[in-house]
PDB file of C-alpha atoms and ligand atoms in Angstrom:
ATOM      1  CA  MET A 533      71.850  78.539 110.408  1.00 67.00           C
ATOM      2  CA  LYS A 534      71.144  81.715 112.265  1.00 63.00           C
ATOM      3  CA  GLU A 535      67.372  81.849 112.505  1.00 92.00           C
ATOM      4  CA  PHE A 536      65.442  80.528 115.497  1.00 97.00           C
ATOM      5  CA  MET A 537      64.119  76.994 115.103  1.00 98.00           C
ATOM      6  CA  ILE A 538      62.076  74.665 117.291  1.00 98.00           C
ATOM      7  CA  ALA A 539      63.113  71.030 116.980  1.00 98.00           C
ATOM      8  CA  PRO A 540      60.689  68.636 118.703  1.00 98.00           C
ATOM      9  CA  SER A 541      62.429  65.451 119.853  1.00 98.00           C
ATOM     10  CA  ILE A 542      60.403  62.437 118.778  1.00 98.00           C
ATOM     11  CA  LEU A 543      61.811  60.500 121.727  1.00 98.00           C
ATOM     12  CA  SER A 544      58.701  61.673 123.560  1.00 98.00           C
ATOM     13  CA  ALA A 545      56.302  61.016 120.657  1.00 98.00           C
ATOM     14  CA  ASP A 546      53.795  58.151 120.446  1.00 98.00           C
ATOM     15  CA  PHE A 547      55.875  55.368 118.861  1.00 97.00           C
ATOM     16  CA  CYS A 548      52.774  53.324 118.144  1.00 98.00           C
ATOM     17  CA  ARG A 549      51.542  56.109 115.848  1.00 98.00           C
ATOM     18  CA  LEU A 550      54.836  57.776 115.051  1.00 98.00           C
ATOM     19  CA  GLY A 551      54.001  59.060 111.566  1.00 98.00           C
ATOM     20  CA  ASP A 552      50.739  60.636 112.727  1.00 98.00           C
ATOM     21  CA  ASP A 553      52.423  62.243 115.733  1.00 98.00           C
ATOM     22  CA  VAL A 554      55.276  63.669 113.636  1.00 98.00           C
ATOM     23  CA  THR A 555      52.796  65.027 111.076  1.00 98.00           C
ATOM     24  CA  LYS A 556      50.841  66.599 113.921  1.00 98.00           C
ATOM     25  CA  VAL A 557      53.886  68.329 115.402  1.00 98.00           C
ATOM     26  CA  LEU A 558      54.957  69.589 111.963  1.00 98.00           C
ATOM     27  CA  GLN A 559      51.504  71.066 111.395  1.00 98.00           C
ATOM     28  CA  ALA A 560      51.778  72.617 114.843  1.00 98.00           C
ATOM     29  CA  GLY A 561      54.810  74.678 113.786  1.00 98.00           C
ATOM     30  CA  ALA A 562      57.901  72.486 114.248  1.00 98.00           C
ATOM     31  CA  ASP A 563      60.819  73.717 112.124  1.00 98.00           C
ATOM     32  CA  VAL A 564      62.991  70.623 112.442  1.00 98.00           C
ATOM     33  CA  VAL A 565      62.379  66.990 113.471  1.00 98.00           C
ATOM     34  CA  HIS A 566      64.936  65.881 116.078  1.00 99.00           C
ATOM     35  CA  ILE A 567      65.637  62.143 116.033  1.00 98.00           C
ATOM     36  CA  ASP A 568      67.510  60.625 118.981  1.00 98.00           C
ATOM     37  CA  VAL A 569      69.604  57.600 118.047  1.00 98.00           C
ATOM     38  CA  MET A 570      70.833  55.611 121.077  1.00 98.00           C
ATOM     39  CA  ASP A 571      72.858  52.409 121.046  1.00 98.00           C
ATOM     40  CA  GLY A 572      72.781  51.105 124.620  1.00 98.00           C
ATOM     41  CA  HIS A 573      76.567  51.653 124.884  1.00 98.00           C
ATOM     42  CA  PHE A 574      77.324  55.347 124.673  1.00 98.00           C
ATOM     43  CA  VAL A 575      74.056  55.964 126.521  1.00 98.00           C
ATOM     44  CA  PRO A 576      72.021  53.490 128.598  1.00 97.00           C
ATOM     45  CA  ASN A 577      68.986  53.528 126.306  1.00 98.00           C
ATOM     46  CA  ILE A 578      68.309  52.008 122.854  1.00 98.00           C
ATOM     47  CA  THR A 579      66.082  53.756 120.327  1.00 98.00           C
ATOM     48  CA  ILE A 580      66.029  54.399 116.601  1.00 96.00           C
ATOM     49  CA  GLY A 581      67.971  53.225 113.538  1.00 97.00           C
ATOM     50  CA  PRO A 582      68.126  54.303 109.883  1.00 98.00           C
ATOM     51  CA  LEU A 583      64.910  52.396 109.056  1.00 98.00           C
ATOM     52  CA  VAL A 584      62.838  54.821 111.096  1.00 98.00           C
ATOM     53  CA  VAL A 585      64.561  57.840 109.529  1.00 98.00           C
ATOM     54  CA  LYS A 586      63.750  56.410 106.112  1.00 98.00           C
ATOM     55  CA  ALA A 587      60.131  55.847 107.108  1.00 98.00           C
ATOM     56  CA  LEU A 588      59.742  59.445 108.328  1.00 98.00           C
ATOM     57  CA  ARG A 589      61.507  61.055 105.342  1.00 98.00           C
ATOM     58  CA  PRO A 590      58.443  61.266 103.054  1.00 98.00           C
ATOM     59  CA  LEU A 591      56.456  63.162 105.693  1.00 98.00           C
ATOM     60  CA  THR A 592      58.252  66.484 105.304  1.00 98.00           C
ATOM     61  CA  ASP A 593      60.794  68.647 103.498  1.00 98.00           C
ATOM     62  CA  LYS A 594      61.844  70.155 106.823  1.00 98.00           C
ATOM     63  CA  PRO A 595      65.225  69.068 108.186  1.00 98.00           C
ATOM     64  CA  LEU A 596      65.546  65.691 109.860  1.00 98.00           C
ATOM     65  CA  ASP A 597      68.074  66.276 112.630  1.00 99.00           C
ATOM     66  CA  VAL A 598      69.736  62.983 113.535  1.00 99.00           C
ATOM     67  CA  HIS A 599      71.436  63.073 116.950  1.00 99.00           C
ATOM     68  CA  LEU A 600      73.824  60.136 117.133  1.00 98.00           C
ATOM     69  CA  MET A 601      74.350  59.042 120.729  1.00 98.00           C
ATOM     70  CA  ILE A 602      76.342  56.016 119.621  1.00 98.00           C
ATOM     71  CA  GLU A 603      79.852  54.654 119.840  1.00 97.00           C
ATOM     72  CA  ASN A 604      81.808  54.542 116.607  1.00 97.00           C
ATOM     73  CA  PRO A 605      79.526  56.899 114.664  1.00 98.00           C
ATOM     74  CA  ASP A 606      81.679  56.517 111.516  1.00 97.00           C
ATOM     75  CA  ARG A 607      80.192  53.092 111.051  1.00 97.00           C
ATOM     76  CA  TYR A 608      76.639  54.431 110.634  1.00 98.00           C
ATOM     77  CA  ILE A 609      76.933  57.885 109.087  1.00 98.00           C
ATOM     78  CA  ASP A 610      76.505  56.690 105.510  1.00 98.00           C
ATOM     79  CA  ALA A 611      73.424  54.662 106.451  1.00 98.00           C
ATOM     80  CA  PHE A 612      71.718  57.612 108.147  1.00 98.00           C
ATOM     81  CA  ALA A 613      72.615  59.896 105.245  1.00 98.00           C
ATOM     82  CA  ALA A 614      71.153  57.389 102.769  1.00 98.00           C
ATOM     83  CA  ALA A 615      68.019  57.096 104.916  1.00 98.00           C
ATOM     84  CA  GLY A 616      67.366  60.825 104.483  1.00 98.00           C
ATOM     85  CA  ALA A 617      68.963  62.652 107.409  1.00 98.00           C
ATOM     86  CA  ASP A 618      69.646  66.349 106.689  1.00 98.00           C
ATOM     87  CA  TRP A 619      71.674  67.139 109.764  1.00 98.00           C
ATOM     88  CA  ILE A 620      73.893  64.582 111.484  1.00 99.00           C
ATOM     89  CA  THR A 621      75.395  65.390 114.865  1.00 98.00           C
ATOM     90  CA  VAL A 622      78.061  63.311 116.587  1.00 98.00           C
ATOM     91  CA  HIS A 623      79.288  63.469 120.167  1.00 98.00           C
ATOM     92  CA  ALA A 624      82.722  64.903 120.906  1.00 98.00           C
ATOM     93  CA  GLU A 625      83.208  62.043 123.366  1.00 98.00           C
ATOM     94  CA  THR A 626      82.805  59.320 120.718  1.00 96.00           C
ATOM     95  CA  GLY A 627      85.429  59.970 118.091  1.00 83.00           C
ATOM     96  CA  TYR A 628      89.166  59.457 117.730  1.00 90.00           C
ATOM     97  CA  HIS A 629      89.030  61.295 114.410  1.00 96.00           C
ATOM     98  CA  LEU A 630      86.253  63.827 114.787  1.00 97.00           C
ATOM     99  CA  HIS A 631      87.551  66.072 112.040  1.00 97.00           C
ATOM    100  CA  ARG A 632      87.401  63.205 109.569  1.00 98.00           C
ATOM    101  CA  THR A 633      83.948  62.137 110.817  1.00 98.00           C
ATOM    102  CA  LEU A 634      82.521  65.629 110.412  1.00 98.00           C
ATOM    103  CA  ALA A 635      84.132  66.019 106.994  1.00 98.00           C
ATOM    104  CA  ARG A 636      82.526  62.754 105.904  1.00 98.00           C
ATOM    105  CA  ILE A 637      79.084  64.087 106.888  1.00 98.00           C
ATOM    106  CA  ARG A 638      79.648  67.203 104.765  1.00 98.00           C
ATOM    107  CA  ASP A 639      81.003  65.126 101.867  1.00 98.00           C
ATOM    108  CA  LEU A 640      77.686  63.295 101.907  1.00 98.00           C
ATOM    109  CA  GLY A 641      75.955  66.660 101.409  1.00 98.00           C
ATOM    110  CA  LYS A 642      74.590  66.886 104.961  1.00 98.00           C
ATOM    111  CA  LYS A 643      75.001  69.475 107.687  1.00 98.00           C
ATOM    112  CA  ALA A 644      77.558  68.368 110.251  1.00 98.00           C
ATOM    113  CA  GLY A 645      77.332  69.070 113.966  1.00 98.00           C
ATOM    114  CA  ILE A 646      79.370  68.338 117.072  1.00 98.00           C
ATOM    115  CA  VAL A 647      77.665  67.660 120.422  1.00 98.00           C
ATOM    116  CA  PHE A 648      79.081  68.215 123.911  1.00 98.00           C
ATOM    117  CA  ASN A 649      77.914  66.387 127.021  1.00 98.00           C
ATOM    118  CA  PRO A 650      77.467  68.574 130.123  1.00 98.00           C
ATOM    119  CA  ALA A 651      80.949  67.782 131.530  1.00 98.00           C
ATOM    120  CA  THR A 652      82.843  67.959 128.226  1.00 98.00           C
ATOM    121  CA  PRO A 653      85.041  71.000 127.567  1.00 98.00           C
ATOM    122  CA  ILE A 654      84.537  72.840 124.274  1.00 98.00           C
ATOM    123  CA  GLU A 655      88.102  73.882 123.446  1.00 98.00           C
ATOM    124  CA  ILE A 656      88.320  71.455 120.514  1.00 98.00           C
ATOM    125  CA  LEU A 657      85.988  73.868 118.707  1.00 98.00           C
ATOM    126  CA  ASP A 658      89.073  76.008 118.027  1.00 98.00           C
ATOM    127  CA  TRP A 659      90.122  73.253 115.626  1.00 97.00           C
ATOM    128  CA  LEU A 660      86.710  72.411 114.204  1.00 98.00           C
ATOM    129  CA  LEU A 661      84.617  75.552 113.913  1.00 98.00           C
ATOM    130  CA  ASP A 662      85.543  76.333 110.311  1.00 97.00           C
ATOM    131  CA  ASP A 663      84.429  72.871 109.204  1.00 97.00           C
ATOM    132  CA  ILE A 664      81.036  72.394 110.854  1.00 98.00           C
ATOM    133  CA  ASP A 665      77.497  73.738 110.496  1.00 98.00           C
ATOM    134  CA  LEU A 666      76.278  73.463 114.065  1.00 98.00           C
ATOM    135  CA  VAL A 667      77.306  72.925 117.651  1.00 98.00           C
ATOM    136  CA  MET A 668      74.922  71.258 120.072  1.00 99.00           C
ATOM    137  CA  VAL A 669      75.093  71.701 123.825  1.00 99.00           C
ATOM    138  CA  MET A 670      73.601  68.925 125.938  1.00 99.00           C
ATOM    139  CA  SER A 671      71.756  70.522 128.831  1.00 99.00           C
ATOM    140  CA  VAL A 672      71.008  67.078 130.322  1.00 98.00           C
ATOM    141  CA  ASN A 673      73.069  63.889 130.440  1.00 98.00           C
ATOM    142  CA  PRO A 674      71.910  62.107 127.296  1.00 98.00           C
ATOM    143  CA  GLY A 675      69.863  58.936 127.360  1.00 98.00           C
ATOM    144  CA  PHE A 676      66.359  59.893 128.390  1.00 97.00           C
ATOM    145  CA  GLY A 677      63.710  62.529 127.845  1.00 97.00           C
ATOM    146  CA  GLY A 678      62.063  64.479 130.620  1.00 97.00           C
ATOM    147  CA  GLN A 679      65.158  65.410 132.658  1.00 98.00           C
ATOM    148  CA  SER A 680      65.847  68.801 134.235  1.00 98.00           C
ATOM    149  CA  PHE A 681      67.897  71.492 132.492  1.00 98.00           C
ATOM    150  CA  ILE A 682      71.471  71.769 133.825  1.00 98.00           C
ATOM    151  CA  PRO A 683      72.108  75.516 134.311  1.00 98.00           C
ATOM    152  CA  SER A 684      75.844  75.431 133.461  1.00 98.00           C
ATOM    153  CA  ALA A 685      74.760  74.890 129.834  1.00 98.00           C
ATOM    154  CA  LEU A 686      74.002  78.620 129.682  1.00 98.00           C
ATOM    155  CA  GLU A 687      77.636  79.587 130.239  1.00 98.00           C
ATOM    156  CA  LYS A 688      78.744  76.980 127.721  1.00 98.00           C
ATOM    157  CA  ILE A 689      76.379  78.440 125.117  1.00 98.00           C
ATOM    158  CA  ARG A 690      77.755  81.948 125.791  1.00 98.00           C
ATOM    159  CA  LEU A 691      81.336  80.771 125.322  1.00 98.00           C
ATOM    160  CA  ILE A 692      80.453  78.985 122.068  1.00 98.00           C
ATOM    161  CA  LYS A 693      78.670  82.082 120.784  1.00 98.00           C
ATOM    162  CA  GLU A 694      81.782  84.135 121.482  1.00 98.00           C
ATOM    163  CA  LYS A 695      83.973  81.703 119.584  1.00 98.00           C
ATOM    164  CA  ILE A 696      81.641  81.717 116.585  1.00 98.00           C
ATOM    165  CA  GLY A 697      81.314  85.511 116.676  1.00 97.00           C
ATOM    166  CA  ALA A 698      85.084  85.988 116.873  1.00 98.00           C
ATOM    167  CA  ARG A 699      85.405  84.243 113.506  1.00 98.00           C
ATOM    168  CA  ASN A 700      82.248  85.778 112.056  1.00 97.00           C
ATOM    169  CA  LEU A 701      80.862  82.335 111.177  1.00 98.00           C
ATOM    170  CA  GLN A 702      77.252  81.261 110.608  1.00 96.00           C
ATOM    171  CA  VAL A 703      77.431  78.120 112.754  1.00 98.00           C
ATOM    172  CA  GLY A 704      74.139  77.264 114.497  1.00 98.00           C
ATOM    173  CA  ILE A 705      73.943  76.730 118.264  1.00 98.00           C
ATOM    174  CA  GLU A 706      71.524  73.980 119.227  1.00 98.00           C
ATOM    175  CA  VAL A 707      70.580  73.060 122.780  1.00 98.00           C
ATOM    176  CA  ASP A 708      69.093  69.741 123.860  1.00 98.00           C
ATOM    177  CA  GLY A 709      67.542  68.691 127.132  1.00 98.00           C
ATOM    178  CA  GLY A 710      65.058  70.132 129.589  1.00 98.00           C
ATOM    179  CA  ILE A 711      63.947  72.978 127.302  1.00 98.00           C
ATOM    180  CA  GLY A 712      60.411  74.345 127.471  1.00 98.00           C
ATOM    181  CA  PRO A 713      58.371  77.529 127.694  1.00 98.00           C
ATOM    182  CA  GLY A 714      59.777  78.243 131.165  1.00 98.00           C
ATOM    183  CA  ASN A 715      63.425  78.553 130.149  1.00 98.00           C
ATOM    184  CA  ILE A 716      63.649  79.012 126.367  1.00 98.00           C
ATOM    185  CA  GLY A 717      63.942  82.793 126.813  1.00 98.00           C
ATOM    186  CA  GLU A 718      67.118  82.645 128.875  1.00 98.00           C
ATOM    187  CA  VAL A 719      68.580  79.920 126.670  1.00 98.00           C
ATOM    188  CA  ALA A 720      68.011  82.124 123.617  1.00 98.00           C
ATOM    189  CA  ALA A 721      69.487  85.119 125.447  1.00 98.00           C
ATOM    190  CA  ALA A 722      72.641  83.067 126.086  1.00 98.00           C
ATOM    191  CA  GLY A 723      72.990  82.619 122.316  1.00 98.00           C
ATOM    192  CA  ALA A 724      71.279  79.409 121.223  1.00 98.00           C
ATOM    193  CA  ASN A 725      69.090  79.493 118.109  1.00 98.00           C
ATOM    194  CA  ILE A 726      67.903  75.884 117.669  1.00 98.00           C
ATOM    195  CA  PHE A 727      65.873  74.436 120.531  1.00 98.00           C
ATOM    196  CA  VAL A 728      65.230  70.732 120.988  1.00 99.00           C
ATOM    197  CA  ALA A 729      62.199  69.964 123.143  1.00 98.00           C
ATOM    198  CA  GLY A 730      60.697  66.542 123.712  1.00 98.00           C
ATOM    199  CA  SER A 731      58.553  66.165 126.785  1.00 98.00           C
ATOM    200  CA  ALA A 732      57.615  69.857 126.909  1.00 98.00           C
ATOM    201  CA  ILE A 733      55.872  69.518 123.517  1.00 98.00           C
ATOM    202  CA  PHE A 734      54.724  65.900 123.262  1.00 98.00           C
ATOM    203  CA  GLY A 735      53.654  65.928 126.909  1.00 96.00           C
ATOM    204  CA  GLN A 736      50.943  68.511 126.203  1.00 98.00           C
ATOM    205  CA  PRO A 737      47.661  67.977 124.370  1.00 97.00           C
ATOM    206  CA  ASP A 738      48.044  71.045 122.133  1.00 98.00           C
ATOM    207  CA  TYR A 739      51.476  71.004 120.459  1.00 98.00           C
ATOM    208  CA  GLY A 740      50.717  74.229 118.579  1.00 98.00           C
ATOM    209  CA  GLU A 741      50.064  76.142 121.757  1.00 98.00           C
ATOM    210  CA  VAL A 742      53.382  75.046 123.334  1.00 98.00           C
ATOM    211  CA  ILE A 743      55.347  75.852 120.172  1.00 98.00           C
ATOM    212  CA  ARG A 744      53.694  79.272 119.860  1.00 98.00           C
ATOM    213  CA  THR A 745      54.435  80.026 123.530  1.00 98.00           C
ATOM    214  CA  MET A 746      58.061  79.033 122.996  1.00 98.00           C
ATOM    215  CA  LYS A 747      58.443  81.068 119.787  1.00 98.00           C
ATOM    216  CA  ALA A 748      56.866  84.138 121.406  1.00 97.00           C
ATOM    217  CA  GLN A 749      59.936  84.335 123.639  1.00 96.00           C
ATOM    218  CA  LEU A 750      62.430  84.384 120.774  1.00 95.00           C
ATOM    219  CA  PHE A 751      63.611  87.696 119.371  1.00 78.00           C
TER     220      PHE A 751
HETATM  221  C1  LIG B1444      68.290  63.199 125.509  1.00 51.39           C
HETATM  222  C2  LIG B1444      67.886  63.498 124.078  1.00 51.39           C
HETATM  223  C3  LIG B1444      66.959  64.635 123.962  1.00 51.39           C
HETATM  224  C4  LIG B1444      65.651  64.431 124.691  1.00 51.39           C
HETATM  225  C5  LIG B1444      65.126  65.753 125.074  1.00 51.39           C
HETATM  226  O1  LIG B1444      69.227  62.188 125.518  1.00 51.39           O
HETATM  227  O2  LIG B1444      69.006  63.778 123.284  1.00 51.39           O
HETATM  228  O3  LIG B1444      66.744  65.018 122.623  1.00 51.39           O
HETATM  229  O4  LIG B1444      64.718  63.724 123.953  1.00 51.39           O
HETATM  230  O5  LIG B1444      63.998  65.519 125.833  1.00 51.39           O
HETATM  231  P1  LIG B1444      63.429  66.612 126.820  1.00 51.39           P
HETATM  232  O6  LIG B1444      63.077  67.824 126.012  1.00 51.39           O
HETATM  233  O7  LIG B1444      62.226  65.922 127.391  1.00 51.39           O
HETATM  234  O8  LIG B1444      64.491  66.909 127.844  1.00 51.39           O
HETATM  235 ZN1  LIG B1445      68.684  64.725 121.255  1.00 51.39          ZN
END
């Protein structure tokens, strides 16, 4: 998972016409569809369940990236996998047995990722890196779209890149929150290669233009 990818977050899409909006963003150059699952406990907001993932699945062969912002993710992993998720990411803050949770995701044939909130240290990666496909850095406090990028995420991305490089692994580095044309360059320079963007893309009339502007800064 080394190449650069743009992952529009459908949290900012038009939920009344979700299929049409997702099709539109895929045609506009999205590489991944990022789906934010919130339970009203781990984060203040409530959003999407497996039914919506299942409904979106026929629209594309591109990866459906399911970001679980929920307590007790073990309880729902099988359901999201069955619904058609390709990547399933779980928060470091939510699991007593993260190694087992991530192994379960891989056993189901999906890519497994661990997510860190802005204040969460990343040292547990020393005990997980060989068994995961991606690491996601939250650059906002999860729960809502349209928040400002927290700059300390850049240093966290650099440290994660070093850890991955030291073991010569192909683990992807995803970043989520407050990403757009104005900062994607420095986020990529820090070492991220998968960029979630919600409001920056869905908030503009021409999704293709935003995605092209973002990709032009990746090299
Ligand atoms: C935040 C979500 C993000 C969010 C990103 O809790 O995980 O994926 O939708 O939205 P923007 O790009 O608007 O910060
Ligand atoms: Zn997300």
